[in-house]
Short mmCIF file of C-alpha atoms and ligand atoms in Angstrom, two decimals:
data_model
loop_
_atom_site.label_atom_id
_atom_site.label_comp_id
_atom_site.label_asym_id
_atom_site.label_seq_id
_atom_site.Cartn_x
_atom_site.Cartn_y
_atom_site.Cartn_z
CA MET W 14 -30.71 16.85 6.59
CA PRO W 15 -27.68 15.44 8.21
CA GLU W 16 -26.91 16.45 11.84
CA THR W 17 -24.60 19.43 12.20
CA VAL W 18 -21.58 18.98 14.49
CA ILE W 19 -19.25 21.81 15.46
CA VAL W 20 -15.81 20.67 16.53
CA ILE W 21 -14.04 23.31 18.65
CA GLY W 22 -10.26 23.23 18.42
CA LEU W 23 -8.44 21.52 15.58
CA GLY W 24 -5.38 20.05 17.16
CA GLY W 25 -4.93 16.33 16.80
CA ALA W 26 -8.06 15.13 18.57
CA GLY W 27 -10.40 17.70 17.02
CA SER W 28 -9.04 17.27 13.47
CA PHE W 29 -9.38 13.46 13.69
CA ALA W 30 -12.87 13.61 15.14
CA ALA W 31 -13.85 16.03 12.36
CA ALA W 32 -12.54 13.75 9.72
CA LYS W 33 -14.27 10.71 11.16
CA LEU W 34 -17.62 12.47 11.53
CA ALA W 35 -17.52 13.90 7.98
CA GLU W 36 -16.65 10.48 6.62
CA GLN W 37 -19.83 9.24 8.28
CA GLY W 38 -21.93 11.79 6.50
CA LEU W 39 -22.49 14.40 9.20
CA ALA W 40 -22.22 18.06 8.39
CA VAL W 41 -19.04 19.11 10.18
CA ILE W 42 -17.84 22.61 10.94
CA GLY W 43 -14.38 22.77 12.58
CA LEU W 44 -13.52 26.00 14.41
CA GLU W 45 -9.89 26.67 15.22
CA ALA W 46 -8.80 29.82 17.20
CA ASP W 47 -5.47 29.97 15.55
CA ASP W 48 -4.28 29.21 12.01
CA LEU W 49 -5.18 25.73 10.94
CA ILE W 50 -1.59 24.60 11.58
CA HIS W 51 0.38 26.73 14.02
CA THR W 52 3.19 26.76 16.56
CA ARG W 53 1.16 27.08 19.77
CA GLY W 54 -0.62 23.70 19.98
CA ALA W 55 0.19 20.96 22.40
CA TYR W 56 1.27 19.13 19.21
CA SER W 57 3.88 21.63 18.15
CA GLY W 58 7.66 20.97 18.12
CA GLU W 59 8.57 18.67 15.22
CA SER W 60 8.18 15.18 16.80
CA ARG W 61 6.19 13.08 19.23
CA LEU W 62 7.21 9.64 20.59
CA PHE W 63 4.96 6.67 19.97
CA ARG W 64 5.57 3.95 22.62
CA ALA W 65 3.76 0.65 22.85
CA ALA W 66 5.71 0.00 26.09
CA TYR W 67 3.15 1.79 28.16
CA HIS W 68 3.74 1.85 31.88
CA GLU W 69 0.63 4.15 32.13
CA GLY W 70 -1.58 1.05 32.09
CA ALA W 71 -2.47 -2.14 30.22
CA ASP W 72 -5.78 -0.71 29.19
CA TYR W 73 -4.04 1.57 26.78
CA VAL W 74 -2.67 -1.28 24.64
CA PRO W 75 -5.70 -1.86 22.40
CA LEU W 76 -5.90 1.94 21.86
CA LEU W 77 -2.18 2.03 21.04
CA LEU W 78 -2.45 -0.77 18.47
CA GLU W 79 -5.46 0.78 16.81
CA SER W 80 -3.64 4.17 16.65
CA ARG W 81 -0.39 2.71 15.29
CA ALA W 82 -2.30 1.01 12.47
CA ALA W 83 -4.20 4.24 11.75
CA TRP W 84 -0.97 6.27 11.62
CA LEU W 85 0.54 3.86 9.11
CA GLU W 86 -2.62 3.96 7.01
CA LEU W 87 -2.68 7.74 7.06
CA GLU W 88 0.92 7.86 6.01
CA GLN W 89 0.46 5.46 3.18
CA ALA W 90 -2.74 7.06 1.87
CA GLY W 91 -1.29 10.60 2.03
CA GLY W 92 2.09 9.70 0.62
CA ARG W 93 4.05 11.68 3.13
CA ARG W 94 6.19 10.69 6.11
CA LEU W 95 4.23 10.74 9.33
CA PHE W 96 5.75 7.89 11.31
CA HIS W 97 9.44 6.88 11.61
CA GLU W 98 9.47 3.30 12.77
CA THR W 99 12.70 3.69 14.85
CA GLY W 100 11.70 1.71 17.83
CA VAL W 101 11.80 3.28 21.32
CA LEU W 102 14.59 2.26 23.68
CA SER W 103 13.91 2.55 27.43
CA ILE W 104 17.09 2.67 29.45
CA GLY W 105 17.27 2.35 33.24
CA SER W 106 18.57 0.36 36.11
CA ALA W 107 17.57 -3.32 35.93
CA ALA W 108 16.17 -2.92 39.43
CA ALA W 109 14.14 0.20 38.74
CA PRO W 110 10.32 -0.35 39.03
CA GLN W 111 9.62 1.39 35.68
CA MET W 112 11.97 -1.00 33.81
CA GLU W 113 10.21 -3.94 35.32
CA GLN W 114 6.85 -2.39 34.41
CA VAL W 115 7.86 -1.74 30.79
CA GLN W 116 9.01 -5.30 30.33
CA ARG W 117 5.98 -6.65 32.09
CA SER W 118 3.53 -4.58 30.03
CA LEU W 119 5.25 -5.57 26.71
CA ALA W 120 5.41 -9.25 27.59
CA HIS W 121 1.86 -9.34 28.97
CA ALA W 122 0.46 -7.82 25.71
CA GLY W 123 2.64 -10.04 23.58
CA LEU W 124 4.24 -6.90 21.94
CA ALA W 125 7.56 -7.29 19.97
CA HIS W 126 10.56 -6.13 22.01
CA GLU W 127 14.15 -6.94 22.90
CA VAL W 128 15.85 -6.76 26.30
CA LEU W 129 19.49 -5.67 26.17
CA ASP W 130 21.93 -6.19 29.06
CA THR W 131 24.39 -3.45 29.82
CA GLU W 132 27.15 -4.93 27.55
CA GLU W 133 24.80 -5.39 24.62
CA LEU W 134 23.36 -1.93 25.11
CA ARG W 135 26.92 -0.39 25.04
CA ARG W 136 27.78 -2.41 21.89
CA ARG W 137 24.66 -1.62 19.87
CA TYR W 138 24.05 1.97 21.02
CA PRO W 139 27.37 3.53 21.92
CA GLN W 140 25.68 6.93 21.66
CA HIS W 141 24.37 6.34 25.24
CA SER W 142 27.20 7.04 27.65
CA ASP W 143 27.78 6.80 31.44
CA LEU W 144 26.05 3.37 31.61
CA THR W 145 26.24 1.80 34.95
CA ASP W 146 23.99 -1.17 35.82
CA GLU W 147 21.48 0.01 33.14
CA ILE W 148 19.70 -2.23 30.76
CA GLY W 149 17.73 -1.42 27.65
CA VAL W 150 14.28 -2.51 26.54
CA LEU W 151 13.72 -1.85 22.85
CA ASP W 152 10.02 -1.55 22.00
CA LEU W 153 9.96 -2.52 18.36
CA LEU W 154 6.48 -1.05 17.70
CA GLY W 155 7.68 2.40 18.89
CA GLY W 156 8.78 5.30 16.78
CA VAL W 157 8.59 9.02 16.10
CA LEU W 158 5.50 10.80 14.75
CA ARG W 159 5.64 14.10 12.78
CA PRO W 160 2.78 15.99 14.41
CA GLU W 161 2.44 19.02 12.12
CA ALA W 162 2.44 16.84 8.95
CA ALA W 163 0.05 14.42 10.71
CA ILE W 164 -2.49 17.12 11.55
CA SER W 165 -2.21 18.61 8.06
CA GLU W 166 -2.91 15.16 6.59
CA ILE W 167 -5.83 14.50 8.90
CA GLN W 168 -7.30 17.93 8.03
CA ARG W 169 -6.84 17.18 4.32
CA ARG W 170 -8.89 13.96 4.84
CA ALA W 171 -11.54 15.85 6.79
CA ARG W 172 -11.92 18.45 3.99
CA LEU W 173 -12.04 15.69 1.36
CA ALA W 174 -14.93 14.17 3.27
CA GLY W 175 -16.74 17.55 3.23
CA ALA W 176 -15.78 19.03 6.62
CA ASP W 177 -15.68 22.91 6.65
CA LEU W 178 -12.56 23.78 8.64
CA ARG W 179 -12.20 27.40 9.61
CA GLY W 180 -9.06 29.03 11.09
CA ASN W 181 -8.94 32.10 13.25
CA GLN W 182 -12.36 31.52 14.77
CA ARG W 183 -12.03 31.59 18.57
CA VAL W 184 -15.07 30.18 20.45
CA ALA W 185 -15.95 32.20 23.51
CA ALA W 186 -18.82 30.18 24.96
CA ILE W 187 -21.28 27.28 24.29
CA ASP W 188 -24.92 27.06 25.58
CA GLU W 189 -27.08 24.01 25.21
CA ASP W 190 -30.87 24.19 24.98
CA ALA W 191 -33.61 21.81 23.98
CA HIS W 192 -33.05 22.34 20.24
CA GLY W 193 -29.28 22.18 20.04
CA VAL W 194 -26.15 24.03 21.00
CA ARG W 195 -25.39 27.76 20.48
CA VAL W 196 -21.68 28.48 19.85
CA ARG W 197 -20.63 32.01 20.43
CA LEU W 198 -17.43 33.22 18.80
CA ALA W 199 -15.11 35.90 20.19
CA SER W 200 -15.99 37.94 17.17
CA GLY W 201 -19.63 38.08 18.32
CA GLU W 202 -20.89 35.77 15.58
CA GLU W 203 -23.16 32.91 16.70
CA LEU W 204 -23.47 29.45 15.16
CA ARG W 205 -25.97 26.68 15.95
CA ALA W 206 -25.35 22.88 15.82
CA ASP W 207 -27.14 19.69 16.87
CA ARG W 208 -23.98 18.67 18.77
CA VAL W 209 -20.59 19.96 19.73
CA VAL W 210 -17.21 18.38 20.36
CA VAL W 211 -14.90 20.31 22.64
CA THR W 212 -11.23 19.56 21.83
CA SER W 213 -9.74 22.91 22.57
CA GLY W 214 -6.84 21.67 24.66
CA ILE W 215 -5.67 24.04 27.38
CA THR W 216 -8.78 26.28 27.02
CA SER W 217 -11.31 23.41 27.42
CA GLY W 218 -11.82 24.37 31.20
CA GLY W 219 -12.99 27.86 30.05
CA LEU W 220 -15.63 26.30 27.79
CA LEU W 221 -16.65 23.56 30.25
CA PRO W 222 -16.27 25.16 33.68
CA ASP W 223 -17.47 22.08 35.54
CA LEU W 224 -14.34 20.28 34.45
CA ALA W 225 -11.92 23.23 35.09
CA PRO W 226 -11.14 22.29 38.74
CA HIS W 227 -9.99 18.88 37.63
CA MET W 228 -7.34 20.00 35.17
CA GLN W 229 -4.15 21.98 35.24
CA ILE W 230 -1.95 23.44 32.54
CA LEU W 231 1.75 22.47 32.73
CA PRO W 232 4.61 23.78 30.60
CA ILE W 233 6.89 21.32 28.87
CA ALA W 234 10.23 22.37 27.32
CA LEU W 235 11.85 20.86 24.23
CA THR W 236 15.56 21.11 23.54
CA TRP W 237 17.73 20.17 20.58
CA PHE W 238 21.46 19.59 20.22
CA CYS W 239 23.80 19.83 17.28
CA PRO W 240 26.09 16.78 17.10
CA GLU W 241 29.48 16.85 15.29
CA ASN W 242 28.54 13.59 13.63
CA PRO W 243 24.80 13.56 12.75
CA ALA W 244 25.17 10.15 11.11
CA ASP W 245 25.46 8.59 14.57
CA PHE W 246 22.02 9.93 15.33
CA ALA W 247 20.24 8.96 12.08
CA PRO W 248 16.85 7.23 12.51
CA ASP W 249 18.22 3.89 11.25
CA VAL W 250 20.96 3.70 13.92
CA PHE W 251 19.55 5.70 16.90
CA PRO W 252 16.06 4.77 18.19
CA ALA W 253 13.94 7.26 19.99
CA PHE W 254 14.74 6.85 23.75
CA ILE W 255 13.64 7.42 27.30
CA ARG W 256 16.33 7.17 29.96
CA ASP W 257 16.09 7.26 33.72
CA GLN W 258 19.21 7.58 35.93
CA GLY W 259 18.70 8.56 39.54
CA ASP W 260 16.30 11.49 39.42
CA VAL W 261 17.35 12.46 35.95
CA HIS W 262 14.74 11.49 33.29
CA ILE W 263 15.54 12.30 29.65
CA PHE W 264 13.85 11.58 26.39
CA GLY W 265 14.82 12.11 22.80
CA ALA W 266 14.45 11.31 19.16
CA PRO W 267 16.92 10.69 16.27
CA THR W 268 17.76 13.54 13.97
CA LEU W 269 14.93 14.13 11.52
CA ASP W 270 16.60 16.97 9.60
CA GLY W 271 20.13 15.52 9.44
CA SER W 272 21.34 18.31 11.72
CA LEU W 273 19.68 18.55 15.15
CA VAL W 274 18.85 15.86 17.75
CA LYS W 275 16.00 16.34 20.09
CA ALA W 276 16.89 15.41 23.69
CA GLY W 277 15.79 16.87 26.96
CA TYR W 278 13.64 16.58 29.98
CA ASP W 279 10.82 18.24 31.79
CA ALA W 280 12.10 21.39 33.35
CA ARG W 281 9.67 20.99 36.30
CA PHE W 282 7.72 24.16 35.89
CA GLY W 283 4.72 24.89 38.04
CA ALA W 284 1.08 25.10 36.75
CA ILE W 285 0.06 28.15 34.74
CA ALA W 286 -3.38 29.70 34.38
CA ASP W 287 -3.12 30.18 30.59
CA ARG W 288 -0.77 30.61 27.71
CA SER W 289 0.05 34.21 28.63
CA GLU W 290 1.90 32.76 31.67
CA LEU W 291 4.02 30.32 29.56
CA PRO W 292 7.72 31.37 29.96
CA ARG W 293 9.22 32.51 26.67
CA GLU W 294 12.48 30.68 27.33
CA LEU W 295 14.28 28.41 29.73
CA ALA W 296 15.78 29.87 32.87
CA PRO W 297 19.57 29.88 32.61
CA GLU W 298 19.88 27.28 35.44
CA ASP W 299 17.44 24.90 33.70
CA ARG W 300 19.28 25.34 30.39
CA HIS W 301 22.58 24.54 32.11
CA ARG W 302 21.25 21.53 33.92
CA ILE W 303 19.57 20.02 30.84
CA ALA W 304 22.68 20.59 28.70
CA ARG W 305 24.95 19.08 31.37
CA ASP W 306 22.82 15.94 31.92
CA VAL W 307 22.16 15.31 28.22
CA HIS W 308 25.91 15.56 27.43
CA ARG W 309 26.73 13.20 30.26
CA LEU W 310 24.24 10.58 29.21
CA VAL W 311 24.53 11.00 25.41
CA GLY W 312 28.20 11.82 24.97
CA GLY W 313 28.06 12.65 21.21
CA LEU W 314 25.72 15.59 21.93
CA PRO W 315 27.69 18.75 22.98
CA PRO W 316 26.85 20.55 26.21
CA HIS W 317 25.07 23.37 24.52
CA ILE W 318 21.47 23.65 23.53
CA ALA W 319 21.07 24.57 19.80
CA ARG W 320 17.30 25.11 19.83
CA GLU W 321 14.68 25.29 22.55
CA SER W 322 10.96 25.88 22.66
CA LEU W 323 8.32 25.95 25.38
CA HIS W 324 4.89 24.33 25.05
CA CYS W 325 2.12 23.23 27.34
CA ASP W 326 -0.56 20.58 27.69
CA ILE W 327 -3.48 20.11 30.15
CA PHE W 328 -3.37 17.42 32.75
CA THR W 329 -5.66 15.60 35.13
CA ALA W 330 -4.46 14.40 38.52
CA ASP W 331 -4.54 10.76 37.38
CA LYS W 332 -2.93 11.69 33.96
CA ARG W 333 -5.83 10.05 32.15
CA PRO W 334 -7.66 11.90 29.47
CA ILE W 335 -11.24 13.22 29.77
CA LEU W 336 -13.23 11.55 26.95
CA GLY W 337 -16.93 11.25 26.69
CA ARG W 338 -20.30 12.96 26.84
CA VAL W 339 -20.77 15.78 29.41
CA SER W 340 -24.42 16.23 28.42
CA GLU W 341 -26.92 15.13 25.76
CA ARG W 342 -25.32 17.23 23.03
CA ILE W 343 -21.79 18.02 24.23
CA VAL W 344 -18.83 15.62 23.91
CA VAL W 345 -15.38 16.37 25.26
CA GLY W 346 -11.90 15.03 24.46
CA THR W 347 -9.20 16.81 26.45
CA ALA W 348 -6.52 16.59 29.13
CA PHE W 349 -4.32 14.18 27.28
CA SER W 350 -1.86 14.88 30.10
CA GLY W 351 1.44 15.07 28.18
CA HIS W 352 1.15 11.73 26.43
CA GLY W 353 -1.83 11.95 24.09
CA PHE W 354 -0.54 12.50 20.64
CA LYS W 355 0.30 8.94 19.80
CA LEU W 356 -3.29 8.06 20.69
CA ILE W 357 -5.00 10.72 18.58
CA PRO W 358 -6.50 8.21 16.10
CA ALA W 359 -8.10 6.08 18.87
CA TYR W 360 -9.25 9.16 20.77
CA GLY W 361 -10.66 10.84 17.65
CA SER W 362 -12.58 7.77 16.65
CA ALA W 363 -13.95 7.42 20.14
CA LEU W 364 -15.10 11.04 20.07
CA ALA W 365 -16.93 10.46 16.80
CA ALA W 366 -18.68 7.40 18.28
CA PHE W 367 -19.74 9.42 21.41
CA VAL W 368 -21.32 11.96 19.00
CA THR W 369 -23.17 9.38 16.84
CA GLY W 370 -24.01 7.00 19.67
CA ALA W 371 -22.23 4.15 17.91
CA PRO W 372 -20.81 1.42 20.23
CA GLN W 373 -17.32 2.16 21.44
CA ALA W 374 -14.54 -0.12 20.19
CA HIS W 375 -12.88 -0.08 23.68
CA ASP W 376 -13.77 0.20 27.31
CA LEU W 377 -13.24 3.90 27.99
CA SER W 378 -14.90 4.09 31.42
CA ALA W 379 -11.59 5.07 33.13
CA PHE W 380 -11.50 8.19 30.94
CA SER W 381 -15.13 9.27 31.55
CA PRO W 382 -15.87 12.80 32.65
CA ALA W 383 -18.32 11.16 35.12
CA ARG W 384 -15.37 10.11 37.30
CA PHE W 385 -15.20 13.61 38.73
CA ALA W 386 -18.89 13.71 39.69
C1 FAD U 408 6.27 19.46 24.61
C2 FAD U 408 5.34 18.33 24.58
C3 FAD U 408 5.86 17.03 24.32
C4 FAD U 408 4.98 16.00 24.25
N1 FAD U 408 5.41 14.76 23.88
C5 FAD U 408 4.59 13.74 23.64
C6 FAD U 408 5.07 12.55 23.12
O1 FAD U 408 6.27 12.31 22.92
N2 FAD U 408 4.18 11.54 22.78
C7 FAD U 408 2.77 11.75 22.97
O2 FAD U 408 2.01 10.87 22.66
N3 FAD U 408 2.31 12.90 23.52
C8 FAD U 408 3.19 13.88 23.77
N4 FAD U 408 2.70 15.08 24.22
C9 FAD U 408 1.30 15.28 24.48
C10 FAD U 408 0.48 15.54 23.20
O3 FAD U 408 1.23 16.29 22.31
C11 FAD U 408 -0.81 16.28 23.64
O4 FAD U 408 -1.40 15.52 24.70
C12 FAD U 408 -1.78 16.41 22.46
O5 FAD U 408 -1.17 16.95 21.41
C13 FAD U 408 -3.02 17.23 22.94
O6 FAD U 408 -3.85 17.43 21.86
P1 FAD U 408 -5.10 18.37 21.94
O7 FAD U 408 -5.84 18.17 20.63
O8 FAD U 408 -5.87 18.18 23.21
O9 FAD U 408 -4.52 19.85 22.08
P2 FAD U 408 -3.91 20.85 21.03
O10 FAD U 408 -3.01 20.10 20.06
O11 FAD U 408 -3.31 22.00 21.74
O12 FAD U 408 -5.15 21.35 20.16
C14 FAD U 408 -6.17 22.20 20.68
C15 FAD U 408 -6.53 23.21 19.60
O13 FAD U 408 -7.64 23.93 20.06
C16 FAD U 408 -7.40 25.31 19.66
N5 FAD U 408 -8.22 26.18 20.57
C17 FAD U 408 -7.96 26.51 21.82
N6 FAD U 408 -8.99 27.25 22.33
C18 FAD U 408 -9.82 27.40 21.34
C19 FAD U 408 -11.12 28.12 21.25
N7 FAD U 408 -11.65 28.72 22.22
N8 FAD U 408 -11.80 28.06 20.05
C20 FAD U 408 -11.32 27.36 18.95
N9 FAD U 408 -10.10 26.70 19.08
C21 FAD U 408 -9.40 26.67 20.15
C22 FAD U 408 -5.92 25.52 19.84
O14 FAD U 408 -5.48 26.62 19.09
C23 FAD U 408 -5.37 24.22 19.33
O15 FAD U 408 -5.09 24.22 18.01
C24 FAD U 408 3.56 16.17 24.43
C25 FAD U 408 3.09 17.49 24.69
C26 FAD U 408 3.97 18.51 24.77
C27 FAD U 408 3.43 19.91 25.06
#
């Protein structure tokens, strides 16, 4: 009899881990509190940036390269668009520490990139306005992921390999004993498994209370604008971007629907206890500030927000994920801290290896739950 593994939470990390484990012959049950694809995940909202220019640390580079190859493989095998290879343009003052860091990390890892001085930046990307002493660093491995399609494709792979993925099954508690793990659903039903993977995003602290004090849930707003000339913002002429000017930090993606362009920045919300505290919409002053700054920095986007949505992710203080075993039979993959989607393939594979005891492909000690002990 193969070992039974229950994966709790089928966002990116859980779906990928479920697929990997099922492909290795384990009996996998995936339990998702919501529909199998929904609008309330940390993945929701049309697009996620993939950057190889990673100022978060050089140790992410091997994980990024593995993930990028996996996204392209998934896209090709599934025959649907998951990754737009637009590149990612970082724009900031030549003297700003993050611009030096981005260049250093790309050069250090030997990753393909171009450095554009202010004149070249103006000439090639006239969409970016109000340039002062800013330079651009174009990360040629970067691009834009389609998260809903990606998760749907990963779940298709998981089901093909035999995983039993169940929507609308909220897990209320897990208890480990000498023989396995008991998983209690909110409906009152109980399931047993040899091992459990907790990938339930913002609720993972509720299922693993020892980790709860080390994580906080932060809202992130997304905003879209409707340009008069969408052709100026098509993926072949307008790379995804991150721009820092003074204390304004904006990020965005080209138009993926030929109509709206995503551009915005974190609206600096405070931590919330759970989803019920997530604001339903931006406060008028935040809306005004984002629209004003985006219009000033990307002149072809009008000073009005055409679409907005509010989401949240769960963060650690060091903004590194929590990935590893918390006990003999329980593995956790959570707290991707606002930058985890691009790395889902590497994180999902690592979770599968933690379950089976296979050697890890990378040194993940900096992500270990043991760092909080
Ligand atoms: C607005 C926004 C923008 C972002 N931009 C980027 C970006 O550009 N690039 C990037 O790489 N990353 C980005 N991130 C971060 C990235 O999207 C997240 O880190 C990642 O998607 C988190 O994945 P997850 O699997 O942990 O959580 P989720 O995707 O939220 O998945 C968790 C799943 O568990 C389910 N669940 C919860 N509780 C239970 C339960 N009790 N029982 C069963 N199921 C349960 C949930 O319904 C959910 O489906 C962004 C995040 C946000 C919010």
